[in-house]
Tab-separated table of C-alpha atoms in Angstrom:
chain	number	residue	atom	x	y	z
P	1	MET	CA	0.249	0.011	-0.102
P	2	LYS	CA	1.280	3.453	-1.138
P	3	PRO	CA	2.122	5.446	1.999
P	4	GLN	CA	0.278	8.781	2.282
P	5	PRO	CA	2.099	11.969	2.279
P	6	ALA	CA	2.194	13.832	5.689
P	7	ALA	CA	-0.305	16.633	6.036
P	8	ASP	CA	1.210	19.968	5.625
P	9	LYS	CA	1.272	22.056	8.483
P	10	THR	CA	0.513	25.400	6.781
P	11	SER	CA	-2.562	23.961	4.752
P	12	SER	CA	-5.454	26.262	4.266
P	13	ARG	CA	-7.455	24.206	6.971
P	14	GLN	CA	-4.974	25.521	9.529
P	15	LEU	CA	-5.077	28.932	8.309
P	16	PRO	CA	-7.294	31.934	9.865
P	17	THR	CA	-10.399	32.836	7.893
P	18	TRP	CA	-9.004	36.088	7.268
P	19	LEU	CA	-6.220	34.534	5.201
P	20	GLY	CA	-8.643	32.337	3.351
P	21	TRP	CA	-7.622	33.943	0.009
P	22	LEU	CA	-4.176	32.641	0.578
P	23	SER	CA	-5.686	28.815	0.588
P	24	ARG	CA	-7.670	29.733	-2.366
P	25	SER	CA	-4.458	30.931	-4.192
P	26	GLY	CA	-2.481	27.722	-2.905
P	27	GLN	CA	0.246	30.007	-1.469
P	28	ARG	CA	2.077	29.624	1.811
P	29	PRO	CA	1.730	32.316	4.568
P	30	SER	CA	5.432	33.250	4.186
P	31	HIS	CA	4.385	34.296	0.417
P	32	TRP	CA	1.492	36.483	1.319
P	33	LEU	CA	3.468	39.673	1.491
P	34	ASN	CA	5.246	38.783	-2.044
P	35	TRP	CA	5.123	41.991	-4.183
P	36	ARG	CA	4.843	40.009	-7.392
P	37	ASP	CA	1.577	38.555	-6.500
P	38	PRO	CA	-1.130	40.826	-8.149
P	39	GLN	CA	-3.317	40.586	-4.931
P	40	VAL	CA	-1.187	41.796	-2.815
P	41	ARG	CA	-0.092	44.999	-4.879
P	42	ALA	CA	-3.711	45.768	-5.208
P	43	LEU	CA	-4.437	45.267	-1.635
P	44	VAL	CA	-1.257	47.772	-0.740
P	45	PHE	CA	-2.682	50.361	-3.247
P	46	GLN	CA	-5.976	50.320	-2.008
P	47	ALA	CA	-4.743	50.775	1.563
P	48	LEU	CA	-2.575	53.506	0.662
P	49	PHE	CA	-5.563	55.498	-1.414
P	50	VAL	CA	-7.847	54.979	1.520
P	51	VAL	CA	-5.259	56.393	3.788
P	52	GLY	CA	-4.367	59.342	1.415
P	53	VAL	CA	-8.093	60.159	1.115
P	54	GLY	CA	-8.424	60.026	4.787
P	55	ALA	CA	-5.663	62.308	5.358
P	56	LEU	CA	-6.827	65.022	2.422
P	57	LEU	CA	-10.303	65.131	4.081
P	58	ALA	CA	-8.673	65.470	7.734
P	59	ASP	CA	-6.839	68.429	6.482
P	60	ILE	CA	-9.441	70.171	4.797
P	61	VAL	CA	-11.567	69.722	7.816
P	62	ALA	CA	-8.745	71.107	10.135
P	63	ASN	CA	-7.965	74.200	7.691
P	64	THR	CA	-11.627	75.001	7.204
P	65	LEU	CA	-11.970	75.046	11.076
P	66	ALA	CA	-8.928	76.871	11.639
P	67	ASN	CA	-10.101	79.698	9.214
P	68	MET	CA	-13.414	79.921	10.617
P	69	GLU	CA	-11.868	80.330	14.027
P	70	SER	CA	-9.358	83.002	12.887
P	71	ARG	CA	-12.304	85.225	11.613
P	72	GLY	CA	-14.572	84.725	14.647
P	73	ILE	CA	-17.240	82.446	12.631
P	74	SER	CA	-18.616	80.103	15.428
P	75	THR	CA	-18.902	76.471	14.388
P	76	GLY	CA	-21.178	73.648	15.695
P	77	PHE	CA	-24.767	72.706	15.615
P	78	GLY	CA	-25.910	74.756	18.396
P	79	PHE	CA	-27.686	77.227	16.486
P	80	LEU	CA	-30.427	74.714	15.658
P	81	SER	CA	-31.991	75.257	19.251
P	82	SER	CA	-32.005	79.060	18.716
P	83	GLU	CA	-35.234	81.051	17.941
P	84	ALA	CA	-35.772	81.456	13.879
P	85	GLY	CA	-37.656	84.760	14.057
P	86	PHE	CA	-39.306	84.477	10.741
P	87	GLY	CA	-42.577	82.774	9.152
P	88	ILE	CA	-42.865	80.021	6.708
P	89	LEU	CA	-45.703	80.250	3.919
P	90	GLN	CA	-46.485	76.634	4.291
P	91	THR	CA	-45.957	74.129	7.053
P	92	LEU	CA	-46.951	70.703	7.350
P	93	ILE	CA	-46.250	70.330	11.246
P	94	PRO	CA	-47.383	73.343	13.868
P	95	TYR	CA	-44.786	76.104	13.686
P	96	SER	CA	-44.384	79.828	14.116
P	97	GLU	CA	-41.718	82.744	14.343
P	98	THR	CA	-40.860	81.550	17.828
P	99	SER	CA	-39.997	78.174	16.566
P	100	SER	CA	-36.023	76.919	16.332
P	101	PHE	CA	-34.217	76.621	13.300
P	102	GLY	CA	-33.806	72.916	13.952
P	103	ARG	CA	-38.020	73.174	13.463
P	104	THR	CA	-37.254	75.264	10.377
P	105	PHE	CA	-34.998	72.154	9.078
P	106	VAL	CA	-37.837	69.787	9.580
P	107	VAL	CA	-40.372	71.926	7.934
P	108	GLY	CA	-38.279	72.408	4.954
P	109	LEU	CA	-37.541	68.562	4.727
P	110	LEU	CA	-41.536	67.712	4.748
P	111	ASN	CA	-42.171	70.302	2.281
P	112	THR	CA	-39.455	68.772	-0.049
P	113	LEU	CA	-40.786	65.166	0.635
P	114	LEU	CA	-44.273	66.555	-0.122
P	115	VAL	CA	-43.601	67.683	-3.508
P	116	SER	CA	-41.233	64.917	-4.610
P	117	VAL	CA	-43.550	62.037	-3.479
P	118	LEU	CA	-46.436	64.101	-5.180
P	119	GLY	CA	-44.507	64.733	-8.369
P	120	ILE	CA	-43.037	61.023	-8.771
P	121	ALA	CA	-46.513	59.794	-8.562
P	122	LEU	CA	-48.301	61.932	-10.999
P	123	ALA	CA	-45.007	61.981	-13.233
P	124	THR	CA	-45.317	58.225	-13.166
P	125	LEU	CA	-49.195	57.891	-13.922
P	126	LEU	CA	-48.965	60.510	-16.839
P	127	GLY	CA	-45.884	59.127	-18.295
P	128	PHE	CA	-47.146	55.652	-18.447
P	129	VAL	CA	-50.608	56.771	-20.185
P	130	ILE	CA	-48.282	59.011	-22.613
P	131	GLY	CA	-45.932	56.290	-23.365
P	132	ILE	CA	-48.967	53.556	-24.182
P	133	ALA	CA	-50.545	56.119	-26.269
P	134	ARG	CA	-47.612	57.052	-28.393
P	135	LEU	CA	-47.741	53.344	-29.329
P	136	SER	CA	-51.495	53.433	-30.111
P	137	THR	CA	-52.887	52.340	-33.527
P	138	ASN	CA	-55.040	55.530	-33.374
P	139	TRP	CA	-53.074	58.041	-35.637
P	140	LEU	CA	-54.209	61.015	-33.714
P	141	LEU	CA	-53.672	59.989	-30.185
P	142	ALA	CA	-50.197	58.589	-30.960
P	143	ARG	CA	-49.163	61.814	-32.629
P	144	LEU	CA	-50.647	64.113	-29.882
P	145	ALA	CA	-48.507	61.963	-27.619
P	146	SER	CA	-45.690	62.570	-29.556
P	147	VAL	CA	-46.097	66.225	-29.589
P	148	TYR	CA	-46.445	66.559	-25.724
P	149	ILE	CA	-43.096	64.504	-25.270
P	150	GLU	CA	-41.183	66.627	-27.788
P	151	VAL	CA	-42.707	69.920	-26.697
P	152	PHE	CA	-42.085	69.361	-22.766
P	153	ARG	CA	-38.965	67.528	-22.881
P	154	ASN	CA	-37.189	70.230	-24.702
P	155	ILE	CA	-38.190	73.501	-22.877
P	156	PRO	CA	-35.888	73.992	-19.821
P	157	LEU	CA	-37.673	72.961	-16.362
P	158	LEU	CA	-37.015	76.655	-14.902
P	159	LEU	CA	-39.056	78.138	-17.807
P	160	GLN	CA	-41.698	75.628	-17.369
P	161	ILE	CA	-41.714	76.492	-13.470
P	162	PHE	CA	-42.211	80.415	-14.334
P	163	PHE	CA	-44.583	79.990	-17.257
P	164	TRP	CA	-47.108	77.855	-14.538
P	165	TYR	CA	-46.501	80.407	-11.752
P	166	PHE	CA	-46.360	83.695	-13.645
P	167	ALA	CA	-48.420	83.103	-16.785
P	168	VAL	CA	-51.097	80.816	-15.674
P	169	LEU	CA	-51.763	80.889	-11.796
P	170	GLN	CA	-50.946	84.357	-11.533
P	171	ALA	CA	-53.632	85.067	-14.113
P	172	LEU	CA	-56.641	83.880	-11.775
P	173	PRO	CA	-58.890	86.140	-10.330
P	174	SER	CA	-58.757	87.775	-7.222
P	175	PRO	CA	-60.382	86.003	-3.946
P	176	ARG	CA	-63.417	88.101	-4.228
P	177	ASP	CA	-63.916	86.662	-7.912
P	178	SER	CA	-62.629	83.191	-7.179
P	179	LEU	CA	-63.682	80.281	-9.484
P	180	SER	CA	-66.003	78.190	-7.157
P	181	LEU	CA	-67.214	74.505	-7.152
P	182	GLY	CA	-70.266	74.130	-5.281
P	183	GLU	CA	-69.540	76.838	-2.731
P	184	ALA	CA	-66.916	74.288	-1.350
P	185	VAL	CA	-63.830	74.589	-3.455
P	186	PHE	CA	-62.186	77.886	-4.484
P	187	LEU	CA	-59.491	78.728	-6.972
P	188	ASN	CA	-57.933	82.126	-6.991
P	189	LEU	CA	-54.534	83.539	-7.731
P	190	ARG	CA	-53.798	82.878	-3.771
P	191	GLY	CA	-54.075	79.289	-4.363
P	192	LEU	CA	-56.558	76.404	-4.181
P	193	TYR	CA	-58.915	76.135	-1.408
P	194	LEU	CA	-60.429	72.812	-0.270
P	195	PRO	CA	-62.840	71.478	2.458
P	196	ARG	CA	-60.952	69.885	5.633
P	197	PRO	CA	-62.246	66.636	6.865
P	198	LEU	CA	-62.897	66.660	10.403
P	199	PRO	CA	-62.939	63.021	12.138
P	200	GLU	CA	-65.646	62.657	14.718
P	201	ALA	CA	-66.452	59.859	17.436
P	202	GLY	CA	-66.612	56.592	15.433
P	203	PHE	CA	-64.423	57.514	12.525
P	204	ASP	CA	-61.602	55.205	14.048
P	205	TRP	CA	-63.902	52.152	12.980
P	206	VAL	CA	-64.007	53.511	9.392
P	207	MET	CA	-60.148	53.650	9.342
P	208	ALA	CA	-59.820	50.000	10.675
P	209	ALA	CA	-62.285	48.690	7.871
P	210	LEU	CA	-60.000	50.417	5.502
P	211	ALA	CA	-57.010	48.900	6.717
P	212	LEU	CA	-58.656	45.442	6.979
P	213	GLY	CA	-59.916	45.816	3.400
P	214	ILE	CA	-56.530	46.550	2.246
P	215	LEU	CA	-54.522	43.537	3.864
P	216	ALA	CA	-57.438	41.511	2.910
P	217	SER	CA	-56.756	42.601	-0.836
P	218	ILE	CA	-53.253	41.555	-0.380
P	219	ALA	CA	-54.101	38.187	0.808
P	220	LEU	CA	-56.558	38.098	-2.037
P	221	ARG	CA	-53.968	38.831	-4.723
P	222	VAL	CA	-51.631	36.296	-3.249
P	223	TRP	CA	-54.436	33.830	-3.139
P	224	SER	CA	-55.446	34.457	-6.680
P	225	ARG	CA	-51.739	34.066	-8.443
P	226	ARG	CA	-51.303	30.639	-6.403
P	227	ARG	CA	-54.678	29.862	-7.888
P	228	GLN	CA	-53.772	30.671	-11.351
P	229	ALA	CA	-50.413	29.219	-11.293
P	230	ARG	CA	-52.116	25.682	-10.204
P	231	THR	CA	-55.383	25.915	-12.161
P	232	GLY	CA	-54.743	28.423	-14.781
P	233	GLN	CA	-58.126	30.245	-14.005
P	234	LEU	CA	-58.144	33.851	-13.579
P	235	PHE	CA	-59.815	35.378	-10.406
P	236	PRO	CA	-61.804	38.759	-10.853
P	237	LEU	CA	-59.381	40.545	-8.482
P	238	LEU	CA	-60.241	43.953	-9.390
P	239	PRO	CA	-63.877	44.107	-8.176
P	240	ALA	CA	-63.063	42.128	-5.301
P	241	ALA	CA	-60.491	44.543	-4.121
P	242	LEU	CA	-62.448	47.505	-4.924
P	243	GLY	CA	-65.262	45.768	-3.022
P	244	LEU	CA	-62.813	45.538	-0.067
P	245	ILE	CA	-61.212	48.643	-0.158
P	246	VAL	CA	-64.143	50.999	-0.975
P	247	GLY	CA	-67.291	48.985	-0.135
P	248	LEU	CA	-66.062	47.843	3.258
P	249	PRO	CA	-65.225	51.060	4.493
P	250	THR	CA	-68.389	52.764	2.970
P	251	LEU	CA	-70.653	50.402	4.848
P	252	VAL	CA	-69.057	50.727	8.025
P	253	PHE	CA	-69.003	54.614	7.388
P	254	VAL	CA	-72.789	54.426	6.973
P	255	LEU	CA	-73.517	51.805	9.720
P	256	ALA	CA	-71.418	54.222	12.386
P	257	GLY	CA	-73.527	57.228	11.134
P	258	ALA	CA	-71.385	59.167	9.018
P	259	PRO	CA	-68.997	60.315	11.685
P	260	LEU	CA	-67.200	62.711	9.534
P	261	GLY	CA	-67.487	66.561	9.330
P	262	TRP	CA	-66.194	69.146	7.039
P	263	GLU	CA	-64.643	72.483	7.522
P	264	LEU	CA	-65.484	74.818	4.563
P	265	PRO	CA	-62.932	77.579	3.508
P	266	VAL	CA	-64.737	81.082	4.045
P	267	LEU	CA	-63.960	84.249	2.688
P	268	ARG	CA	-62.977	86.646	5.562
P	269	GLY	CA	-61.567	90.123	4.737
P	270	PHE	CA	-59.351	89.673	1.807
P	271	ASN	CA	-58.533	85.874	1.672
P	272	PHE	CA	-60.130	82.578	2.528
P	273	ARG	CA	-60.109	80.937	5.815
P	274	GLY	CA	-60.343	77.322	6.899
P	275	GLY	CA	-60.100	74.349	4.991
P	276	ILE	CA	-57.026	73.129	3.102
P	277	THR	CA	-55.053	75.394	1.279
P	278	MET	CA	-52.743	74.590	-1.798
P	279	ILE	CA	-50.557	77.660	-2.145
P	280	PRO	CA	-49.855	78.510	-5.795
P	281	GLU	CA	-46.102	77.843	-5.338
P	282	LEU	CA	-46.850	74.404	-4.597
P	283	ALA	CA	-49.050	74.127	-7.567
P	284	ALA	CA	-46.881	75.619	-10.109
P	285	LEU	CA	-43.814	73.330	-9.131
P	286	LEU	CA	-45.917	70.490	-8.886
P	287	LEU	CA	-47.296	70.962	-12.455
P	288	ALA	CA	-43.948	71.719	-13.926
P	289	LEU	CA	-42.012	68.897	-12.310
P	290	SER	CA	-44.670	66.193	-13.180
P	291	ILE	CA	-45.340	67.294	-16.777
P	292	TYR	CA	-41.714	67.759	-17.598
P	293	THR	CA	-40.511	64.257	-15.936
P	294	ALA	CA	-43.337	62.646	-17.543
P	295	ALA	CA	-42.096	63.296	-20.883
P	296	PHE	CA	-38.904	61.424	-20.241
P	297	ILE	CA	-40.786	58.654	-18.646
P	298	ALA	CA	-43.184	58.119	-21.478
P	299	GLU	CA	-40.043	57.184	-23.709
P	300	ILE	CA	-38.895	55.151	-20.905
P	301	VAL	CA	-42.180	53.136	-21.212
P	302	ARG	CA	-42.343	53.123	-24.709
P	303	ALA	CA	-38.740	51.734	-25.143
P	304	GLY	CA	-39.510	49.115	-22.723
P	305	ILE	CA	-42.772	48.162	-24.412
P	306	GLN	CA	-41.243	47.629	-27.797
P	307	SER	CA	-38.073	45.755	-26.403
P	308	VAL	CA	-41.002	42.770	-25.738
P	309	ASP	CA	-41.093	40.544	-28.775
P	310	GLY	CA	-43.876	40.999	-30.919
P	311	GLY	CA	-44.451	37.233	-31.007
P	312	GLN	CA	-45.648	37.098	-27.501
P	313	THR	CA	-48.372	39.329	-28.418
P	314	GLU	CA	-49.587	37.658	-31.293
P	315	ALA	CA	-49.404	34.220	-29.428
P	316	ALA	CA	-51.549	36.140	-26.886
P	317	GLU	CA	-54.160	37.360	-29.389
P	318	ALA	CA	-54.216	33.507	-30.374
P	319	LEU	CA	-55.321	32.364	-27.055
P	320	GLY	CA	-58.164	34.888	-27.198
P	321	LEU	CA	-56.745	37.567	-24.659
P	322	ARG	CA	-58.148	41.134	-25.095
P	323	HIS	CA	-55.959	43.873	-25.800
P	324	GLY	CA	-56.079	45.421	-22.310
P	325	GLN	CA	-55.153	41.917	-20.829
P	326	ILE	CA	-52.271	41.322	-22.937
P	327	LEU	CA	-50.807	44.807	-21.875
P	328	ARG	CA	-51.539	44.157	-18.392
P	329	LEU	CA	-50.393	40.421	-18.280
P	330	ILE	CA	-47.834	39.877	-21.110
P	331	VAL	CA	-46.226	43.057	-22.148
P	332	ILE	CA	-45.938	45.364	-19.047
P	333	PRO	CA	-44.528	42.584	-16.394
P	334	GLN	CA	-41.798	42.035	-19.128
P	335	ALA	CA	-41.210	45.720	-19.940
P	336	LEU	CA	-40.535	46.465	-16.446
P	337	ARG	CA	-37.249	44.945	-16.458
P	338	VAL	CA	-36.410	47.487	-19.067
P	339	ILE	CA	-38.174	50.296	-17.706
P	340	ILE	CA	-37.156	50.313	-13.721
P	341	PRO	CA	-33.464	51.310	-14.007
P	342	PRO	CA	-33.968	54.404	-16.325
P	343	LEU	CA	-37.050	54.832	-14.172
P	344	THR	CA	-34.797	55.368	-11.213
P	345	SER	CA	-32.717	57.865	-12.603
P	346	GLN	CA	-35.712	60.111	-13.449
P	347	TYR	CA	-37.122	59.825	-9.843
P	348	LEU	CA	-33.706	60.954	-8.638
P	349	ASN	CA	-33.903	63.836	-11.172
P	350	LEU	CA	-37.152	64.930	-9.953
P	351	LEU	CA	-36.007	64.972	-6.411
P	352	LYS	CA	-32.840	67.002	-7.250
P	353	ASN	CA	-34.950	69.410	-9.541
P	354	SER	CA	-37.169	70.189	-6.662
P	355	SER	CA	-34.580	72.330	-5.259
P	356	LEU	CA	-35.759	74.892	-8.362
P	357	ALA	CA	-38.734	75.689	-5.977
P	358	THR	CA	-36.651	78.582	-4.418
P	359	ALA	CA	-36.922	80.527	-7.982
P	360	ILE	CA	-40.796	81.061	-7.327
P	361	GLY	CA	-40.520	81.171	-3.273
P	362	TYR	CA	-41.846	77.606	-2.279
P	363	PRO	CA	-40.425	76.990	1.232
P	364	ASP	CA	-38.622	73.961	0.484
P	365	LEU	CA	-35.331	72.597	2.266
P	366	VAL	CA	-33.099	74.798	-0.129
P	367	ASN	CA	-35.154	77.986	0.399
P	368	VAL	CA	-35.941	77.676	4.034
P	369	PHE	CA	-32.728	76.180	5.607
P	370	ALA	CA	-29.936	76.568	3.126
P	371	GLY	CA	-31.435	80.310	2.316
P	372	THR	CA	-33.188	81.992	5.014
P	373	THR	CA	-31.492	80.045	7.840
P	374	LEU	CA	-27.892	80.371	6.298
P	375	ASN	CA	-28.362	84.008	5.584
P	376	GLN	CA	-29.535	84.556	9.326
P	377	THR	CA	-26.906	82.372	11.031
P	378	GLY	CA	-23.748	82.457	8.926
P	379	GLN	CA	-23.376	78.592	9.784
P	380	ALA	CA	-22.733	77.966	6.022
P	381	VAL	CA	-20.723	74.674	6.361
P	382	GLU	CA	-23.156	73.113	8.782
P	383	VAL	CA	-26.300	74.232	6.754
P	384	ILE	CA	-24.971	73.123	3.503
P	385	ALA	CA	-23.545	70.077	4.951
P	386	MET	CA	-26.788	68.897	6.419
P	387	THR	CA	-28.879	70.057	3.310
P	388	MET	CA	-26.542	67.847	0.909
P	389	ALA	CA	-26.756	64.916	3.410
P	390	VAL	CA	-30.476	65.094	3.159
P	391	TYR	CA	-30.688	64.748	-0.710
P	392	LEU	CA	-27.906	62.206	-0.529
P	393	THR	CA	-30.067	60.069	1.757
P	394	ILE	CA	-33.207	60.359	0.106
P	395	SER	CA	-31.707	59.435	-3.401
P	396	LEU	CA	-29.879	56.620	-1.846
P	397	LEU	CA	-33.253	54.960	-0.312
P	398	ILE	CA	-34.886	55.873	-3.385
P	399	SER	CA	-32.221	53.844	-5.299
P	400	LEU	CA	-32.356	50.962	-2.621
P	401	PHE	CA	-36.132	50.510	-3.159
P	402	MET	CA	-36.232	50.695	-6.724
P	403	ASN	CA	-33.489	48.213	-7.184
P	404	TRP	CA	-35.267	45.770	-4.780
P	405	TYR	CA	-38.273	46.213	-6.844
P	406	ASN	CA	-36.103	45.343	-10.006
P	407	ALA	CA	-34.595	42.331	-8.455
P	408	ARG	CA	-38.134	41.285	-7.415
P	409	SER	CA	-39.714	41.951	-11.023
P	410	ALA	CA	-36.827	39.893	-12.743
P	411	LEU	CA	-37.341	37.092	-9.992
P	412	ASN	CA	-40.866	36.992	-10.847
P	413	ALA	CA	-40.205	36.856	-14.698
P	414	ARG	CA	-38.256	33.821	-14.318
C-alpha cells in the first residue's frame, strides 16, 4: 500500500479565516507579502488610497475650522436650538416665528418630501399613459403623445416653472372673484382652497375597516396568483379588491352614522380662511415637475414595451386575450425589467430638480434652510452639509427601493 504524504502544517484548513484568499491561491503564509503577487499589490494600493483620501479630508476639515476660528465664525450645531424669528408660507407641522432653526429644517424637509412624492406619483401615472398612447394604432392619439413629449422635454424646467407660476396661476382672479365649485372649492391667484375633513367619534372604525380591506386585498391577490398558477383560471381580483377597499369602509361609515364633518373655506377680509390651502407656488412646482418628468418617463415606457418580442403579443391574441389583458398580463410585466433602471434615474432627477422651488419662493429645504436660515445664522458649512446629506440620503433610499423592486420583478419573470 502506497504511503500517504504527511499533512502540510500550513494547509488552508489551519489558516485563519481572514487568510482564506491565501488558501484559494495555494500559497504559503510566508509568501502573502510577495510584491509580485497581483492581489498583494492591489491590496497595498487600495490601503494607500484610503489613507491618502482620509488624510486629505482631515486636512481640509482642520484647515476650514482654523480659518473659521481666525475670522470669528462660530462652528457647531448649537444654532439649531436658537429661535428662528421668521415665518414660513406653508408648514405641515405646527410652526411659528418663535420656533427653532431645527424646526425650520424639519419644515423644509417635509415640504421637499411632499412635492417630491406627489411629483413622482403624478409623473409616473402621466408618463405611463403618454408612453402607451404613443404606441397606439390611433393616428391622432399617437401624434398628440409625440407632440407632448417633444414639447415638454425640450423646454428647460425652470422656464416651465415660471410659465405655470407667472403666466397661468398669477392670471387667476382675486379672492373676491374666485372660481368656485359648489361653494366648497375655491380657486384664485392665492391658491386652491379645499374642504378639510374633521373626523368625529366612531371614525376610527372606518379607518380600521379600510386597513382590513387593504390587508384582505393583498392576501386575496396572493391567493389568486397561486390559484392561477395551479389551475390556470383567472380570478376577478379588481372588483373584489374594490369591494374590500371601498365598499367595506363605506358600509362601516354608513352604519357608524357618518362620523365625519367638513370645515369649509370661508372668505374673511381679503382672503379665505379655514379648509385646506394649496399655495400657488406648490401648484406651479408640482405641475412643472410632473409634466416635465412625465415626458421622459413616456419615452422610457415606449422603449420598454417595444423591447418585448411581438411574437408574444401575437400568441396572446391567438389565445383569445383582449388588448388590455395582453398589455397588463404579458407586455408590461416583461417591459418593467427594461423600464425600472432608467425610471429610477428620473425619480432621482425629480427629487433634485425640486430644489428649483426657491426660484418662485416655495418653502422647500433649500429655500427655508439653505437660504433663510443660512443667511441669518452664517453657519454655512453646517447648513450646506446637512442639506446635502438630506438629498444624498433620500436619493440612496429611492435607489435601494427601486433596485429591490427591479430584482423582485426579474425573479418573478423567471
